[in-house]
XYZ file of C-alpha atoms in Angstrom:
457
model
C 65.613 57.802 181.241
C 63.247 60.737 180.735
C 60.220 61.183 183.007
C 57.017 60.128 181.318
C 55.716 63.738 181.186
C 58.885 64.844 179.376
C 58.486 62.038 176.875
C 54.903 63.067 176.222
C 55.779 66.778 175.922
C 58.591 65.867 173.416
C 56.014 64.223 171.231
C 54.451 67.580 170.601
C 57.780 69.396 169.967
C 57.881 70.791 166.395
C 61.210 70.252 164.633
C 62.435 70.460 161.020
C 63.297 67.660 158.663
C 65.405 68.183 155.466
C 63.773 67.522 152.158
C 65.970 66.857 149.140
C 64.437 67.025 145.685
C 66.705 68.624 143.118
C 68.276 68.000 139.722
C 71.323 66.395 141.420
C 68.963 63.854 143.000
C 67.361 63.109 139.632
C 70.768 62.565 138.060
C 71.773 60.235 140.979
C 68.663 58.136 140.605
C 69.005 57.871 136.826
C 72.598 56.783 137.383
C 71.395 54.082 139.844
C 68.752 52.909 137.273
C 71.361 52.644 134.607
C 73.680 50.691 136.913
C 70.888 48.292 137.791
C 69.861 47.836 134.149
C 73.501 47.112 133.291
C 73.786 44.556 136.059
C 70.647 42.805 134.889
C 71.888 42.739 131.289
C 75.113 41.045 132.443
C 72.969 38.330 134.095
C 70.774 38.135 130.885
C 67.786 39.376 132.844
C 65.019 41.717 131.715
C 65.436 45.315 133.037
C 62.667 46.448 135.242
C 59.931 48.649 133.830
C 60.060 52.006 135.596
C 58.349 55.422 135.816
C 59.771 57.550 132.902
C 60.932 61.066 133.305
C 61.226 61.422 137.111
C 61.317 65.107 138.077
C 61.842 67.268 141.096
C 59.088 68.597 143.320
C 58.906 72.443 143.302
C 59.844 74.258 146.606
C 56.585 76.054 146.354
C 54.808 72.697 146.934
C 57.380 71.030 149.205
C 59.736 73.225 151.182
C 63.353 71.957 151.535
C 63.088 72.485 155.247
C 59.732 71.298 156.679
C 58.332 71.450 160.150
C 56.881 68.269 161.545
C 55.701 66.945 164.999
C 56.492 63.427 166.042
C 53.000 62.751 167.403
C 51.484 63.664 164.060
C 53.898 61.474 162.171
C 53.153 58.532 164.544
C 49.390 59.133 164.037
C 49.863 59.054 160.288
C 51.843 55.833 160.520
C 49.239 54.240 162.758
C 46.387 55.114 160.482
C 48.293 53.717 157.422
C 48.951 50.295 158.862
C 45.693 49.235 160.309
C 44.973 46.902 157.381
C 48.501 45.890 156.650
C 48.158 42.295 158.085
C 51.800 42.437 159.167
C 51.171 41.258 162.719
C 50.072 37.957 164.083
C 47.026 39.412 165.850
C 43.615 39.893 164.437
C 44.477 43.267 163.011
C 42.535 45.614 165.181
C 45.484 46.850 167.181
C 48.279 46.748 164.609
C 48.444 50.539 164.596
C 49.722 50.435 168.157
C 53.051 49.415 166.675
C 53.647 53.063 165.865
C 53.941 53.747 169.592
C 57.192 51.826 169.819
C 58.820 54.878 168.277
C 57.556 57.324 170.828
C 61.114 57.800 172.183
C 62.989 57.311 168.935
C 62.820 60.831 167.634
C 63.883 64.202 169.142
C 64.332 67.831 168.166
C 63.430 71.313 169.061
C 61.897 74.369 167.367
C 64.412 75.891 164.833
C 66.436 72.638 164.923
C 66.329 69.486 162.891
C 64.692 66.209 163.955
C 66.982 63.213 164.467
C 67.259 59.834 166.129
C 67.579 59.826 169.967
C 70.049 57.529 171.731
C 67.270 54.986 172.068
C 66.456 55.251 168.390
C 70.081 54.657 167.520
C 70.515 51.757 169.913
C 68.051 49.559 168.059
C 69.239 46.012 167.326
C 70.626 45.446 163.905
C 67.853 42.976 162.968
C 65.212 45.619 163.658
C 66.813 48.522 161.691
C 65.036 47.677 158.455
C 61.697 47.637 160.256
C 62.414 50.975 161.970
C 63.526 52.715 158.847
C 60.756 51.245 156.741
C 57.937 52.194 159.161
C 59.193 55.641 160.146
C 59.784 56.135 156.387
C 56.102 55.505 155.761
C 55.174 58.095 158.511
C 57.355 60.828 157.024
C 56.509 60.018 153.397
C 52.704 60.135 153.998
C 52.945 63.180 156.176
C 54.725 64.993 153.291
C 52.255 63.476 150.798
C 49.354 65.001 152.614
C 51.022 68.395 152.990
C 52.093 68.455 149.249
C 48.721 67.409 147.845
C 46.897 69.743 150.279
C 48.765 72.710 148.711
C 48.400 71.378 145.234
C 44.623 70.761 145.556
C 43.419 73.167 148.311
C 39.704 72.591 147.415
C 39.997 68.793 147.790
C 40.518 66.309 150.657
C 43.345 63.821 150.713
C 42.981 60.219 151.962
C 45.675 57.631 152.252
C 44.717 54.051 151.310
C 46.890 50.850 151.556
C 47.502 49.882 147.959
C 47.501 46.116 148.378
C 44.218 46.005 150.285
C 42.501 48.319 147.708
C 43.893 46.325 144.702
C 42.712 43.000 146.194
C 39.190 44.205 145.553
C 39.893 43.560 141.839
C 43.106 41.448 141.561
C 44.634 38.342 142.941
C 48.030 39.689 144.019
C 49.555 36.464 145.265
C 48.959 32.766 144.857
C 47.015 32.722 148.119
C 44.269 34.873 146.512
C 41.555 33.405 144.489
C 41.559 34.360 140.776
C 44.093 34.928 138.008
C 47.226 36.013 139.797
C 49.090 39.247 138.788
C 52.474 37.411 139.158
C 54.375 40.593 139.712
C 55.935 41.609 143.005
C 56.281 45.310 142.380
C 53.467 47.611 143.649
C 53.317 51.015 145.350
C 52.671 50.734 149.044
C 49.849 53.379 149.227
C 47.421 55.337 147.074
C 46.712 59.000 147.879
C 43.061 59.675 146.879
C 42.334 63.322 146.190
C 38.645 63.817 146.302
C 35.561 65.974 146.707
C 32.090 64.679 147.623
C 30.202 63.509 144.584
C 33.095 64.030 142.083
C 35.645 61.760 140.371
C 38.809 61.130 142.527
C 42.454 61.459 141.521
C 44.519 58.447 142.412
C 48.224 58.933 142.994
C 50.469 55.900 143.737
C 52.945 56.505 146.584
C 56.149 54.411 146.911
C 58.093 54.680 150.132
C 61.255 53.195 151.509
C 63.733 54.083 154.324
C 67.298 53.385 155.502
C 69.976 54.289 158.015
C 72.641 54.987 155.430
C 73.479 58.041 153.297
C 72.236 59.771 150.140
C 73.606 56.992 147.955
C 71.211 54.542 149.624
C 68.379 56.896 148.784
C 69.237 57.010 145.100
C 69.041 53.194 144.969
C 65.735 53.120 146.910
C 64.196 55.841 144.650
C 65.357 53.819 141.598
C 63.510 50.787 143.010
C 60.535 52.879 143.966
C 60.224 53.925 140.261
C 59.503 50.293 139.371
C 56.903 49.897 142.257
C 55.005 52.961 141.213
C 55.030 51.983 137.574
C 53.145 48.666 138.384
C 49.716 50.454 138.716
C 48.263 52.517 135.838
C 45.016 54.509 136.191
C 43.776 55.459 132.780
C 46.137 55.955 129.905
C 49.508 54.257 129.487
C 52.333 56.070 131.428
C 50.117 59.007 132.491
C 49.533 58.148 136.130
C 51.271 60.699 138.415
C 53.231 59.186 141.304
C 55.275 60.205 144.331
C 58.488 58.507 145.359
C 60.115 58.865 148.845
C 63.257 57.563 150.568
C 63.795 58.584 154.175
C 67.305 58.747 155.460
C 67.459 58.104 159.263
C 71.002 59.265 159.840
C 72.663 57.723 162.929
C 74.432 61.072 163.514
C 72.495 63.769 161.695
C 69.085 64.997 160.764
C 66.149 63.068 159.266
C 66.254 63.721 155.506
C 63.506 62.787 153.039
C 64.539 62.444 149.426
C 61.505 62.961 147.173
C 60.769 62.864 143.479
C 57.641 62.647 141.383
C 56.418 61.381 137.992
C 53.926 63.740 136.379
C 51.023 62.803 134.145
C 47.513 63.634 133.032
C 46.008 60.289 134.205
C 44.959 59.103 137.590
C 41.480 60.640 137.376
C 38.568 58.157 137.874
C 36.298 59.839 135.378
C 32.941 58.212 134.866
C 32.065 56.779 131.403
C 29.348 58.801 129.487
C 25.934 57.968 130.890
C 27.357 56.266 133.972
C 25.647 57.254 137.291
C 27.484 59.025 140.032
C 29.563 56.816 142.448
C 27.676 56.031 145.652
C 29.900 54.911 148.576
C 27.006 53.740 150.772
C 26.888 50.612 148.688
C 28.075 47.112 149.535
C 31.731 46.305 148.435
C 31.953 44.600 145.134
C 34.604 41.992 144.393
C 35.804 42.215 140.805
C 38.084 39.927 138.949
C 40.090 42.185 136.630
C 42.399 40.348 134.286
C 45.995 41.079 135.298
C 48.244 43.183 132.972
C 48.752 46.806 131.774
C 47.946 47.404 128.057
C 50.304 49.593 126.212
C 48.908 51.699 123.370
C 48.657 50.400 119.786
C 51.723 50.672 117.504
C 50.354 51.395 114.021
C 47.876 48.573 113.358
C 49.307 46.171 115.959
C 48.468 45.854 119.626
C 51.430 45.058 121.860
C 51.189 42.343 124.469
C 50.225 43.599 128.007
C 52.956 44.019 130.596
C 52.782 42.821 134.280
C 50.838 44.974 136.634
C 47.305 46.311 137.458
C 45.510 48.543 135.046
C 42.482 50.537 136.123
C 40.815 51.237 132.737
C 37.894 53.524 132.251
C 35.485 50.551 132.409
C 36.582 50.071 136.153
C 36.842 53.714 137.211
C 33.566 53.918 139.094
C 34.148 50.586 140.724
C 37.671 51.461 141.804
C 36.498 54.797 143.334
C 34.075 52.780 145.404
C 36.842 50.271 146.325
C 38.969 53.139 147.536
C 36.272 54.768 149.558
C 35.312 51.413 151.248
C 38.929 50.530 151.934
C 39.498 53.964 153.560
C 36.425 53.494 155.709
C 37.669 50.006 156.739
C 41.009 51.420 157.678
C 39.433 54.023 159.919
C 37.129 51.530 161.587
C 40.118 49.210 162.269
C 41.881 52.214 163.849
C 38.810 52.830 166.070
C 38.741 49.128 166.996
C 35.399 48.027 165.488
C 35.939 44.697 163.810
C 32.304 44.245 162.543
C 32.291 47.754 161.013
C 35.659 47.092 159.386
C 34.484 43.873 157.901
C 31.411 45.367 156.203
C 33.662 47.505 154.140
C 35.913 44.735 152.775
C 35.578 41.848 150.323
C 36.639 38.411 151.292
C 39.822 38.681 149.272
C 40.580 41.979 151.116
C 40.603 40.158 154.383
C 37.007 40.582 155.648
C 37.018 37.299 157.721
C 40.013 38.667 159.686
C 37.831 41.289 161.166
C 34.503 39.491 161.598
C 33.322 38.591 165.060
C 34.954 41.429 166.879
C 32.297 44.034 167.467
C 32.513 47.479 169.106
C 30.044 48.001 171.869
C 29.736 51.675 170.818
C 27.779 50.499 167.755
C 25.041 49.360 170.027
C 23.523 50.905 173.170
C 26.633 50.806 175.338
C 30.027 52.220 174.385
C 33.140 50.169 174.836
C 35.555 53.061 175.225
C 34.852 56.773 174.796
C 36.655 59.905 175.869
C 36.098 63.615 175.724
C 39.139 65.181 174.006
C 39.398 68.878 173.068
C 35.782 69.308 174.149
C 34.417 66.601 171.771
C 33.350 62.994 172.487
C 35.193 60.272 170.552
C 34.453 56.616 170.367
C 37.400 54.217 170.067
C 39.681 51.665 171.780
C 42.599 51.949 174.126
C 45.889 50.365 174.891
C 47.780 50.380 178.194
C 51.538 49.765 178.429
C 54.513 50.800 180.513
C 56.721 53.751 179.531
C 60.005 53.975 181.482
C 58.207 52.332 184.415
C 54.825 53.946 184.850
C 51.751 52.784 182.876
C 50.415 54.996 180.149
C 47.165 54.827 178.203
C 46.843 55.426 174.512
C 43.550 56.024 172.782
C 42.640 55.875 169.153
C 39.151 56.722 167.830
C 36.963 58.878 165.736
C 34.425 61.569 166.607
C 31.329 59.881 167.914
C 28.782 61.145 165.329
C 31.123 60.218 162.486
C 31.544 56.773 164.040
C 27.767 56.409 164.002
C 27.565 57.295 160.333
C 30.234 54.713 159.395
C 28.604 51.973 161.482
C 25.422 52.605 159.407
C 27.348 52.486 156.133
C 26.724 56.212 155.450
C 30.054 56.894 153.879
C 28.827 59.643 151.604
C 27.491 61.695 154.517
C 30.605 60.969 156.473
C 32.796 62.376 153.525
C 30.596 65.432 153.201
C 31.141 66.313 156.875
C 34.846 65.774 157.074
C 35.409 67.536 153.757
C 33.383 70.580 154.971
C 35.563 70.639 158.251
C 38.855 69.838 156.662
C 40.433 73.188 157.484
C 39.050 73.463 161.030
C 39.071 69.854 162.232
C 42.858 69.126 162.413
C 44.388 69.891 165.830
C 47.602 68.954 167.470
C 47.974 70.036 171.154
C 48.230 69.141 174.753
C 44.783 68.585 176.287
C 44.945 69.583 179.895
C 41.721 67.763 180.939
C 42.976 64.542 179.182
C 46.496 65.072 180.529
C 48.571 64.427 177.333
C 49.063 65.117 173.666
C 46.193 64.757 171.252
C 46.329 64.574 167.413
C 43.144 65.016 165.481
C 43.283 64.460 161.724
C 41.014 65.817 158.948
C 39.402 62.382 158.606
C 38.009 62.717 162.145
C 40.487 60.205 163.612
C 42.256 60.982 166.945
C 45.300 59.523 168.673
C 45.897 60.525 172.303
C 48.303 59.365 175.055
C 48.615 60.205 178.773
C 50.022 58.845 181.989
C 47.313 56.418 183.366
C 45.250 58.160 185.994
C 46.520 57.323 189.529
C 50.100 56.646 188.338
C 52.909 58.654 189.858
C 55.234 60.101 187.128
C 58.597 58.959 188.564
C 62.056 59.874 187.294
C 64.797 57.322 186.718
């Protein structure tokens, strides 16, 4: 096994991943859709409703060979899963699950990233979990890069779709209210925003596998149904991003990516409606389930299953996205009480109540100086090839203070202004390990626990 220091150094090694998004992929996905529709027709089942007119993503926006750093990908995965509710714990430390992959990926500069021996030796029953979670990390890393190029004057925030939607819809029979009764949904929303302006909402559907390109065609066909299940604005005008990550057992990591274009997704206010204020208390709506197609002549078709954010709910949904994003960051920091204040009961507020973070009072629970800045957060200690290591997740201390006081608008103004200078990905000599600092002010750092001897095996 590698020494601990070698493992930590490898986490900062930049490598390439392959990105496939061409006409051949579009054709393969359309063929997979046609095959699935034919199979359902043979069983006398209704075909799935899918995103129409899937297209390629231009090379100018998403290069076909893209440099990524494992520690940045794991940071992105950890931030994305803090509100997922997947684990049996109270939810505050679910993002630590990303650390189980700290020895699963390896590559070097000018080479392609791939699975290590440890990544390939995973037990069969855990392969779906590995491919799905790493697929989320790569998909959202590419989403942020793509939208950052497409909207250079905006910030991009990733929000878990189920949590955000539960502020307005009962997604399952366990939720109170009229149930959506539709199991297809995108996994995430990418919110493209500027302070004080309407946001753009882009559903993101992600899957992963250990097979080949044929598996990706089937997964993207399925993703087209998941992305179609949420409309923002007009019928079939919500842009979406679809990803399938191929974790080859013998080759490079390849992300297969397509998009659905459209003029919708913008949360424009109704005439005379006041500007959205994110410092407000979360509001639980009960939006009637269903997506309304446009009129056909003088008749109005029946609604189809899904969630429809109509103009009436644009301002509310922008608030729900902002609150859910703030809750996710506070869960990443480890502050249960601060997380709970941004969630409604149906979103899981009670799961986080009662677990306060001492830094919101007069004494800090855990704080560290990283890259010359003080961060408030929480830590996790575990063994890595024998010696103990310490991982720390948090947010810059002054930003933490703003979010504890429900000053989300001021928080967003600050991180938006610093979006080009804030991100860093480097080895901090004083800390003694890799540090990833994201534009939202969140930080993920890891090091050999002080006093431990870095043994080799």
